[in-house]
Coordinates of C-alpha atoms in Angstrom, one line a residue:
Chain M
M1 CA 18.6 -25.2 8.9
S2 CA 18.0 -23.1 5.9
S3 CA 21.2 -22.5 3.8
D4 CA 20.4 -18.8 3.1
M5 CA 20.4 -18.0 6.7
A6 CA 23.1 -15.6 7.7
K7 CA 25.5 -17.3 10.0
A8 CA 27.5 -15.9 12.8
D9 CA 30.2 -17.5 14.9
N10 CA 29.6 -15.3 17.9
K11 CA 27.2 -12.9 19.5
E12 CA 29.2 -9.9 18.4
A13 CA 28.5 -10.6 14.8
F14 CA 24.8 -10.4 15.6
Q15 CA 25.0 -7.0 17.3
L16 CA 22.8 -4.8 15.1
S17 CA 23.2 -1.4 16.6
E18 CA 26.5 0.5 17.0
S19 CA 25.4 1.3 20.5
K20 CA 25.3 -1.1 23.4
P21 CA 22.6 -3.8 22.9
T22 CA 20.0 -3.7 25.6
G23 CA 19.7 -7.4 26.1
A24 CA 16.5 -9.1 27.3
A25 CA 13.8 -7.9 29.6
S26 CA 11.5 -9.6 32.0
I27 CA 7.7 -9.5 31.7
H28 CA 5.4 -9.2 34.7
I29 CA 1.7 -9.5 34.1
G30 CA -0.3 -8.9 37.3
N31 CA -4.1 -9.5 37.9
L32 CA -4.8 -8.8 34.3
A33 CA -8.5 -8.8 33.2
K34 CA -10.3 -7.8 30.1
T35 CA -13.9 -7.4 29.4
F36 CA -15.7 -6.1 26.3
D37 CA -19.1 -4.4 26.2
T38 CA -21.4 -6.1 23.8
A39 CA -25.1 -5.8 22.9
E40 CA -25.9 -8.7 25.2
G41 CA -23.9 -7.1 28.1
T42 CA -20.4 -7.4 29.4
E43 CA -18.3 -10.2 28.1
E44 CA -15.3 -11.4 30.0
V45 CA -12.3 -12.5 27.9
F46 CA -10.1 -13.4 30.8
S47 CA -9.5 -12.4 34.4
D48 CA -6.9 -12.7 37.2
I49 CA -4.0 -13.5 34.8
N50 CA -0.6 -13.5 36.6
I51 CA 2.5 -14.4 34.6
D52 CA 6.2 -13.7 35.3
I53 CA 8.6 -14.3 32.5
E54 CA 12.4 -14.3 33.1
P55 CA 14.7 -12.4 30.7
G56 CA 15.8 -14.4 27.7
T57 CA 13.0 -17.0 28.0
F58 CA 11.1 -18.2 25.0
V59 CA 7.5 -18.4 26.1
C60 CA 4.5 -19.6 24.1
L61 CA 0.9 -18.7 24.8
L62 CA -1.2 -21.5 23.4
G63 CA -4.9 -21.4 23.0
K64 CA -7.8 -22.1 20.7
S65 CA -9.3 -19.5 18.4
G66 CA -11.3 -17.1 20.4
S67 CA -9.5 -17.9 23.7
G68 CA -8.2 -14.4 24.0
K69 CA -4.6 -14.9 22.9
S70 CA -4.5 -11.9 20.6
T71 CA -6.4 -9.8 23.1
M72 CA -3.7 -10.6 25.6
L73 CA -0.9 -9.8 23.2
N74 CA -2.6 -6.5 22.3
I75 CA -2.7 -5.6 26.0
V76 CA 0.9 -6.7 26.5
S77 CA 2.0 -4.6 23.5
D78 CA -0.1 -1.6 24.8
V79 CA -2.4 -1.5 21.8
L80 CA -5.4 -2.3 24.1
E81 CA -6.1 -1.1 27.6
P82 CA -6.7 -3.8 30.2
T83 CA -9.9 -3.6 32.3
E84 CA -7.9 -4.5 35.3
G85 CA -4.2 -5.2 36.2
R86 CA -1.0 -4.1 34.6
V87 CA 1.9 -5.3 32.5
R88 CA 5.5 -4.4 33.4
F89 CA 8.7 -4.9 31.6
E90 CA 12.1 -4.6 33.2
Y91 CA 15.7 -5.0 32.3
P92 CA 17.6 -6.9 35.0
S93 CA 20.3 -4.2 35.5
D94 CA 19.0 -0.8 34.6
E95 CA 15.9 1.5 34.7
E96 CA 15.8 2.1 30.9
D97 CA 12.5 1.8 29.1
V98 CA 12.0 -1.5 27.5
T99 CA 11.6 -1.5 23.7
L100 CA 9.1 -4.0 22.3
G101 CA 9.5 -5.6 18.9
H102 CA 6.4 -6.8 17.1
V103 CA 6.1 -9.5 14.6
F104 CA 2.5 -9.9 13.2
Q105 CA 0.6 -12.8 11.6
D106 CA 0.8 -10.9 8.3
P107 CA 4.1 -9.0 7.9
R108 CA 2.3 -5.5 7.6
L109 CA 5.0 -4.0 5.4
L110 CA 4.5 -0.7 3.5
P111 CA 4.2 -1.9 -0.1
W112 CA 5.6 1.4 -1.5
N113 CA 8.8 1.1 0.6
T114 CA 11.8 -1.2 0.0
C115 CA 12.9 -3.7 2.7
V116 CA 15.4 -1.1 4.0
G117 CA 12.7 1.6 3.9
N118 CA 10.3 -0.5 5.9
I119 CA 12.9 -0.9 8.6
E120 CA 13.8 2.8 8.5
Y121 CA 10.1 3.6 9.0
V122 CA 10.0 2.3 12.6
H123 CA 13.1 4.2 13.6
E124 CA 11.7 7.7 13.9
N125 CA 12.9 8.2 17.4
N126 CA 16.3 6.5 17.0
P127 CA 19.0 9.2 16.4
D128 CA 21.6 6.5 15.8
Y129 CA 19.6 5.0 12.9
T130 CA 21.5 4.5 9.6
N131 CA 20.6 2.3 6.7
E132 CA 23.5 0.1 7.7
L133 CA 21.4 -1.0 10.7
A134 CA 18.6 -2.0 8.4
R135 CA 21.0 -3.9 6.1
R136 CA 22.5 -5.7 9.0
S137 CA 19.0 -6.6 10.3
L138 CA 18.2 -8.0 6.8
D139 CA 21.5 -9.9 6.7
L140 CA 20.5 -11.5 10.0
V141 CA 17.4 -13.0 8.4
G142 CA 19.1 -14.1 5.2
L143 CA 17.9 -11.3 3.0
S144 CA 21.3 -9.8 2.0
D145 CA 20.4 -9.7 -1.7
H146 CA 17.0 -8.0 -1.1
Y147 CA 17.8 -4.7 0.5
D148 CA 16.1 -2.6 -2.2
K149 CA 13.3 -4.9 -3.2
Y150 CA 9.7 -4.0 -2.6
P151 CA 7.5 -6.4 -0.5
T152 CA 5.5 -7.4 -3.6
Q153 CA 8.7 -8.7 -5.1
L154 CA 9.3 -11.1 -2.2
S155 CA 7.7 -14.4 -1.3
G156 CA 5.5 -14.8 1.7
G157 CA 8.4 -16.3 3.8
Q158 CA 10.7 -13.5 2.7
R159 CA 8.1 -10.9 3.7
Q160 CA 7.8 -12.4 7.1
R161 CA 11.6 -12.3 7.4
V162 CA 11.5 -8.6 6.7
G163 CA 8.9 -8.3 9.5
I164 CA 11.2 -10.2 11.9
A165 CA 14.2 -8.0 10.8
R166 CA 12.2 -4.9 11.4
A167 CA 11.3 -6.0 14.9
L168 CA 14.9 -7.1 15.7
S169 CA 16.3 -3.8 14.3
T170 CA 14.8 -1.9 17.2
D171 CA 17.0 -4.0 19.6
P172 CA 13.9 -5.0 21.6
G173 CA 14.0 -6.2 25.2
V174 CA 11.0 -8.3 24.4
L175 CA 9.9 -9.7 21.1
L176 CA 6.2 -10.1 20.7
M177 CA 5.1 -12.6 18.0
D178 CA 1.5 -13.1 17.0
E179 CA 1.2 -16.4 15.1
P180 CA 3.9 -15.3 12.7
F181 CA 4.2 -18.5 10.7
S182 CA 0.5 -19.5 10.5
N183 CA 0.0 -17.9 7.0
L184 CA 2.9 -19.7 5.5
D185 CA 3.2 -23.1 3.9
E186 CA 4.6 -25.8 6.2
I187 CA 8.1 -26.1 4.6
T188 CA 8.6 -22.3 4.7
A189 CA 7.3 -22.1 8.3
E190 CA 9.6 -25.0 9.3
N191 CA 12.6 -23.1 7.9
L192 CA 11.6 -19.9 9.6
R193 CA 11.2 -21.6 12.9
D194 CA 14.7 -23.0 12.6
E195 CA 16.0 -19.5 11.7
L196 CA 14.1 -17.9 14.5
L197 CA 15.7 -20.3 17.0
D198 CA 19.1 -19.6 15.6
I199 CA 18.6 -15.9 16.0
W200 CA 17.1 -16.3 19.4
S201 CA 20.1 -18.4 20.6
Q202 CA 22.4 -15.7 19.4
L203 CA 20.6 -12.6 20.6
N204 CA 19.0 -14.1 23.7
K205 CA 15.9 -11.9 23.6
T206 CA 12.8 -12.6 25.6
V207 CA 10.1 -13.9 23.2
F208 CA 6.4 -14.0 23.9
F209 CA 5.0 -16.1 21.1
I210 CA 1.3 -16.7 20.4
T211 CA 0.3 -19.9 18.6
H212 CA -2.4 -22.4 18.3
D213 CA 0.0 -25.1 17.0
M214 CA 1.1 -27.5 19.8
T215 CA 4.1 -28.9 17.7
E216 CA 5.3 -25.4 17.0
A217 CA 5.0 -24.5 20.7
I218 CA 7.0 -27.5 21.8
Q219 CA 9.6 -27.0 19.1
L220 CA 10.3 -23.4 20.0
C221 CA 9.5 -22.7 23.6
D222 CA 11.0 -23.1 27.0
R223 CA 7.7 -22.7 28.6
I224 CA 4.1 -23.2 27.4
L225 CA 1.2 -21.3 28.9
M226 CA -2.3 -22.5 28.0
L227 CA -5.1 -20.0 27.8
G228 CA -8.8 -21.1 27.9
Q229 CA -12.1 -20.3 29.6
G230 CA -10.7 -16.9 30.7
R231 CA -7.6 -18.2 32.6
I232 CA -4.2 -19.7 32.3
Y233 CA -5.1 -23.3 33.1
A234 CA -1.7 -24.9 32.4
D235 CA 1.9 -23.7 32.7
L236 CA 4.3 -26.3 31.4
E237 CA 8.1 -26.2 31.5
N238 CA 9.6 -27.7 28.3
P239 CA 12.1 -30.4 29.4
L240 CA 13.5 -31.1 25.9
D241 CA 17.0 -30.2 25.1
R242 CA 17.8 -28.1 21.9
P243 CA 17.9 -28.8 19.1
R244 CA 14.6 -30.7 19.2
R245 CA 13.8 -33.4 16.7
L246 CA 10.2 -33.5 15.9
D247 CA 10.2 -37.3 15.4
S248 CA 12.2 -38.2 18.6
D249 CA 10.5 -40.3 21.2
A250 CA 11.0 -37.6 23.9
F251 CA 9.4 -35.0 21.7
L252 CA 6.4 -37.2 20.9
K253 CA 6.0 -38.2 24.5
F254 CA 6.0 -34.6 25.7
R255 CA 3.7 -33.6 22.9
Q256 CA 1.2 -36.2 24.0
K257 CA 1.4 -35.0 27.6
A258 CA 0.9 -31.4 26.4
V259 CA -2.0 -32.3 24.2
D260 CA -3.7 -34.1 27.0
K261 CA -3.3 -31.1 29.2
F262 CA -4.5 -28.8 26.4
H263 CA -7.8 -30.8 26.1
S264 CA -8.2 -31.2 29.9
I265 CA -10.0 -27.8 30.0
E266 CA -12.9 -29.4 28.0
E267 CA -13.4 -32.2 30.4
Chain K
M1 CA -7.8 -27.2 -36.0
S2 CA -9.3 -24.8 -33.5
I3 CA -9.6 -21.1 -34.2
K4 CA -7.2 -20.4 -31.3
S5 CA -4.5 -22.6 -32.6
S6 CA -4.8 -21.0 -36.1
Q7 CA -4.5 -17.6 -34.4
N8 CA -1.4 -18.8 -32.6
R9 CA 0.2 -20.0 -35.8
I10 CA -0.5 -16.7 -37.5
I11 CA 0.8 -14.6 -34.6
G12 CA 3.9 -16.9 -34.5
T13 CA 4.9 -15.6 -37.9
I14 CA 4.8 -11.9 -36.9
P15 CA 7.8 -10.3 -35.1
E16 CA 7.0 -10.1 -31.4
F17 CA 7.7 -6.4 -30.9
L18 CA 4.8 -5.6 -33.3
Y19 CA 2.2 -6.8 -30.8
T20 CA 4.0 -6.4 -27.5
D21 CA 5.9 -3.1 -27.5
T22 CA 3.4 -0.5 -26.4
R23 CA 5.1 2.3 -28.3
V24 CA 4.9 0.3 -31.5
I25 CA 1.3 -0.5 -30.9
F26 CA 0.5 3.2 -30.3
I27 CA 2.1 4.1 -33.7
E28 CA 0.3 1.2 -35.4
S29 CA -3.0 2.4 -34.0
I30 CA -2.5 6.0 -35.1
T31 CA -1.3 4.8 -38.5
A32 CA -4.4 2.5 -38.9
V33 CA -6.8 5.4 -38.2
L34 CA -5.0 7.7 -40.6
V35 CA -4.9 5.1 -43.4
V36 CA -8.6 4.3 -42.9
W37 CA -9.5 8.0 -42.8
A38 CA -7.4 8.7 -46.0
L39 CA -8.9 5.6 -47.8
V40 CA -12.5 6.6 -46.9
A41 CA -11.9 10.3 -47.8
R42 CA -10.3 9.5 -51.2
G43 CA -12.1 6.3 -52.0
L44 CA -15.6 7.6 -51.3
D45 CA -14.7 11.1 -52.5
M46 CA -15.6 12.6 -49.1
T47 CA -12.8 15.1 -48.7
G48 CA -15.5 17.8 -48.5
T49 CA -17.2 16.3 -45.5
I50 CA -14.4 14.5 -43.6
A51 CA -11.4 16.2 -45.2
S52 CA -8.3 14.0 -45.3
P53 CA -5.3 13.4 -43.1
L54 CA -3.0 15.1 -45.6
I55 CA -5.2 18.3 -45.8
I56 CA -5.4 18.5 -42.0
A57 CA -1.6 17.9 -41.6
E58 CA -0.9 20.7 -44.1
S59 CA -3.3 23.1 -42.4
T60 CA -2.0 22.2 -38.9
Y61 CA 1.6 22.8 -40.1
A62 CA 0.5 26.1 -41.6
L63 CA -1.2 27.1 -38.3
L64 CA 1.8 26.1 -36.2
M65 CA 4.1 28.1 -38.5
S66 CA 1.9 31.2 -38.1
S67 CA 1.8 32.9 -34.6
D68 CA -2.1 32.9 -34.6
W69 CA -2.4 29.8 -32.6
V70 CA -0.3 31.0 -29.6
I71 CA -2.8 33.4 -28.1
H72 CA -5.7 30.9 -28.4
F73 CA -3.6 28.0 -27.2
T74 CA -2.2 29.8 -24.2
A75 CA -5.7 31.1 -23.3
T76 CA -7.0 27.5 -23.2
I77 CA -4.0 26.2 -21.3
R78 CA -4.3 28.9 -18.7
R79 CA -8.0 28.1 -18.2
V80 CA -7.3 24.4 -18.0
I81 CA -4.6 24.9 -15.4
Y82 CA -6.6 27.2 -13.3
G83 CA -9.6 24.8 -13.5
F84 CA -7.4 21.9 -12.6
I85 CA -5.8 23.6 -9.6
L86 CA -9.3 24.5 -8.3
T87 CA -10.5 20.9 -9.0
T88 CA -7.5 19.5 -7.2
I89 CA -8.1 21.7 -4.1
I90 CA -11.8 21.0 -3.9
G91 CA -11.7 17.4 -5.0
T92 CA -8.9 16.4 -2.6
T93 CA -10.4 18.2 0.3
V94 CA -13.9 16.9 -0.2
G95 CA -12.6 13.3 -0.7
I96 CA -10.5 13.4 2.5
V97 CA -13.2 14.8 4.7
M98 CA -15.7 12.3 3.3
G99 CA -13.2 9.4 3.9
M100 CA -12.4 10.5 7.5
S101 CA -15.8 11.6 8.7
D102 CA -19.1 9.6 8.6
F103 CA -21.1 12.9 8.9
C104 CA -19.3 14.4 5.9
E105 CA -19.7 11.2 4.0
Y106 CA -23.5 11.1 4.5
A107 CA -23.8 14.9 3.9
L108 CA -21.8 15.0 0.7
Q109 CA -22.2 11.6 -1.0
D110 CA -25.5 12.6 -2.8
Y111 CA -23.9 15.8 -4.2
I112 CA -21.0 13.8 -5.5
T113 CA -23.3 11.3 -7.2
I114 CA -25.2 14.2 -8.8
G115 CA -22.0 15.8 -9.9
L116 CA -20.8 12.6 -11.4
A117 CA -23.9 12.3 -13.5
M118 CA -24.3 16.0 -14.5
P119 CA -24.1 16.6 -18.3
S120 CA -21.1 18.7 -19.2
L121 CA -23.3 21.0 -21.3
F122 CA -25.4 22.0 -18.3
A123 CA -22.3 23.1 -16.4
A124 CA -21.0 25.1 -19.4
I125 CA -24.3 26.8 -20.0
F126 CA -24.9 27.7 -16.4
A127 CA -21.4 28.9 -15.9
A128 CA -21.8 31.1 -19.1
M129 CA -25.1 32.5 -17.7
W130 CA -23.4 33.4 -14.3
F131 CA -20.0 34.6 -15.4
G132 CA -20.5 35.6 -19.1
I133 CA -17.6 35.8 -21.5
S134 CA -14.6 35.5 -19.2
D135 CA -11.8 33.2 -18.0
I136 CA -14.0 32.2 -15.0
T137 CA -16.7 30.5 -17.1
P138 CA -14.5 27.6 -18.6
M139 CA -12.6 27.4 -15.3
V140 CA -15.8 27.0 -13.2
A141 CA -17.5 24.7 -15.7
G142 CA -14.4 22.4 -15.8
T143 CA -14.2 22.4 -12.0
V144 CA -17.9 21.6 -11.4
I145 CA -17.7 18.6 -13.7
A146 CA -14.2 17.3 -12.8
F147 CA -14.0 17.6 -9.0
P148 CA -16.6 14.9 -8.2
F149 CA -14.4 12.3 -10.0
L150 CA -11.3 13.3 -8.0
A151 CA -13.3 13.5 -4.7
Q152 CA -14.8 10.1 -5.3
N153 CA -11.4 8.5 -5.9
V154 CA -9.8 10.2 -2.9
Y155 CA -12.7 9.1 -0.7
E156 CA -12.3 5.5 -1.8
G157 CA -8.5 5.8 -1.3
V158 CA -8.9 7.0 2.3
H159 CA -11.5 4.2 2.9
N160 CA -9.1 1.6 1.5
I161 CA -6.1 2.4 3.7
D162 CA -5.0 -0.8 5.3
N163 CA -5.9 -0.5 9.0
R164 CA -3.3 -3.1 9.8
L165 CA -0.6 -0.7 8.7
L166 CA -2.0 1.9 11.1
M167 CA -1.9 -0.7 13.9
M168 CA 1.6 -1.7 13.1
S169 CA 2.6 2.0 13.2
S170 CA 1.0 2.3 16.6
S171 CA 2.8 -0.8 17.9
F172 CA 6.2 0.7 16.9
D173 CA 5.3 4.2 18.4
V174 CA 5.4 5.9 15.0
S175 CA 4.2 9.5 15.3
R176 CA 0.9 10.6 13.8
K177 CA 2.7 13.0 11.5
R178 CA 4.9 10.3 10.1
V179 CA 1.9 7.9 9.8
I180 CA 0.0 10.5 7.7
R181 CA 3.0 11.2 5.5
R182 CA 4.2 7.6 5.0
V183 CA 1.0 5.5 5.3
V184 CA -2.1 7.7 4.7
F185 CA -0.7 9.9 1.9
Q186 CA 1.2 7.1 0.2
G187 CA -1.9 4.9 0.5
V188 CA -4.2 7.4 -1.1
L189 CA -1.7 8.5 -3.8
P190 CA -2.6 5.9 -6.4
Q191 CA -6.3 6.7 -6.3
W192 CA -5.5 10.4 -6.1
F193 CA -3.3 10.2 -9.1
A194 CA -5.8 8.2 -11.1
G195 CA -8.5 10.7 -10.2
A196 CA -6.4 13.7 -10.9
R197 CA -5.4 12.3 -14.3
Y198 CA -9.0 11.8 -15.2
S199 CA -10.0 15.1 -13.8
F200 CA -7.3 16.8 -15.9
A201 CA -8.7 15.2 -19.1
I202 CA -12.2 16.4 -18.1
C203 CA -11.0 19.9 -17.4
W204 CA -9.6 19.9 -21.0
K205 CA -12.9 18.8 -22.5
I206 CA -15.1 21.1 -20.5
T207 CA -12.9 24.1 -20.9
T208 CA -13.0 23.7 -24.7
L209 CA -16.8 23.2 -24.6
A210 CA -17.2 26.3 -22.4
E211 CA -15.0 28.3 -24.8
L212 CA -17.4 27.3 -27.5
V213 CA -20.3 28.8 -25.5
A214 CA -18.7 31.8 -23.8
A215 CA -15.2 33.0 -24.7
S216 CA -13.6 35.4 -27.1
N217 CA -10.5 33.3 -27.6
G218 CA -9.1 29.8 -27.0
I219 CA -9.2 26.5 -28.9
G220 CA -12.9 26.0 -28.3
Y221 CA -13.7 29.5 -29.5
M222 CA -11.7 28.9 -32.7
I223 CA -13.4 25.6 -33.4
E224 CA -16.8 27.4 -33.0
L225 CA -15.6 30.1 -35.3
H226 CA -14.7 27.6 -38.1
L227 CA -17.9 25.7 -37.4
N228 CA -20.0 28.8 -38.1
A229 CA -18.0 29.4 -41.3
L230 CA -18.6 25.7 -42.2
S231 CA -14.9 25.2 -42.5
L232 CA -14.5 21.6 -41.8
S233 CA -10.7 21.6 -42.3
G234 CA -10.5 24.6 -39.8
V235 CA -12.5 22.7 -37.2
L236 CA -10.3 19.6 -37.7
T237 CA -7.1 21.6 -37.6
W238 CA -7.9 23.1 -34.3
T239 CA -9.1 19.7 -33.0
A240 CA -5.8 18.2 -34.2
L241 CA -3.9 20.9 -32.2
F242 CA -6.1 20.0 -29.2
T243 CA -5.4 16.3 -29.6
I244 CA -1.7 16.7 -30.1
T245 CA -1.5 18.8 -26.9
I246 CA -3.4 16.1 -24.9
L247 CA -1.1 13.4 -26.2
I248 CA 2.0 15.5 -25.2
V249 CA 0.6 16.1 -21.8
E250 CA -0.3 12.4 -21.3
Y251 CA 2.9 10.8 -22.6
G252 CA 5.3 13.6 -21.9
I253 CA 4.2 14.7 -18.5
L254 CA 1.6 12.5 -16.7
Q255 CA 3.1 9.1 -17.6
Q256 CA 6.6 10.3 -16.6
I257 CA 5.3 11.6 -13.3
E258 CA 3.5 8.3 -12.8
K259 CA 6.7 6.3 -13.5
R260 CA 8.6 8.3 -10.9
V261 CA 5.9 8.4 -8.2
F262 CA 4.9 4.7 -8.6
D263 CA 8.3 3.1 -9.2
W264 CA 7.4 0.6 -6.5
R265 CA 4.5 -0.6 -8.7
Q266 CA 6.6 -0.7 -11.8
E267 CA 9.2 -2.7 -10.0
S268 CA 6.7 -5.2 -8.8
G269 CA 4.9 -5.5 -12.1
M270 CA 1.7 -3.8 -10.9
N271 CA 0.2 -1.0 -13.0
M272 CA -1.6 2.2 -12.2
M273 CA -4.9 1.2 -13.7
G274 CA -5.4 -1.3 -10.9
A275 CA -5.7 1.6 -8.5
A276 CA -8.4 3.4 -10.4

């Protein structure tokens, strides 16, 4: 695990907001379909997608380029309208609206704002927001010495950490992550995966993680959904205990099984 | 030994601040021009045709000590400021509507292209024909020539706004008002500032030119008066006053504003010119 990662001995230390943390929400995707109108006619991206995700679960959606992963994430995050079906989020115990936290492939930070300013930007509707919340969020991802730095003064990995801190600062019921480590070098990506797992184990948020990297999916997730040819063709529970060693026999064996399953759609 | 390594050896013997400190380089540059000017004037006995720095310095000092310059100087400043305000309003508006509407882009782009290529003298002469000897002539001439530069910069700024930032804002439910203030306005600001700075310089030049053609006071008018009297030192004295004012505005006002507004660029080692 990276040494600059902020450590905490208990969940209380990771509580970002002064108000009660909202915890994790469940995701219910029902009969989801998406088509696009093209010059050649109507093109179906996927149809009849049904997924239920329990609160606090780390789920990966795995698929090849063009399989519709990002389209599905855009629908889940309400950026795109589905052609059919709906997506619902629920907290187990109350009726409160579920906040979504977004982490993008590129961090999408405002270059003219500092790290704290970038977090402050997304808290327009939060009356309880103070810069202390932003600083605590940055502490969480190991950026305690970078509060007032601008994105251009940070490395790629640090910028992505700011993106994660920004998402976590909203105390989301669901964290939506769109290939967040795919633009980073492998060593940085590896460190960030460890840090993400560390944060997840403390905050216990529901994570919906898009990737095309099988090893990353197995390392991170409880459950792997495979998207291809317009449908979810595999739904694998990850049997491996955490922490997961990438070179362990169990890891390699499960990886092989998952890879075989992944390619089964082509046969 | 290569030329480059010889250069490096020579540079190695010179104190570093002499070729790295921008303020020192500025002083060196001004001094070099003045020395060359003085040498040519004295050495070639051309003080009658190009005067000399000393003569100009003396007459500029004498002018500044008298109160004559104030009325002409304030008249020019007033016209430049009016022209610049008009330029800013028209240039910013046209740039934004062109950037946000395809119809306006197609409808206005050719006029902007013509405006960018229009000779300054045409604008000065036409403005003089329409408005005669008045404050409006230099103001309108300056605006007509300067606003297309600002409009073009703002238009490009609006076009270059990072769409991913808008999508991010939408994902986090940021209001439209906040997006315009924190993303659109901030995103366009570097291009706007670069365009406004250039437009301001153009307003200065065209105002002085228009004063030459149609004004009864102002720096341009005084230059023309001395030109008619074949008083080279008079022309250069007023030109020196004009130049000193531009330098004060550039270094004393514009660069200070730039440092404050774009501190994020300074911090990260980027500079304003990249935005232009």
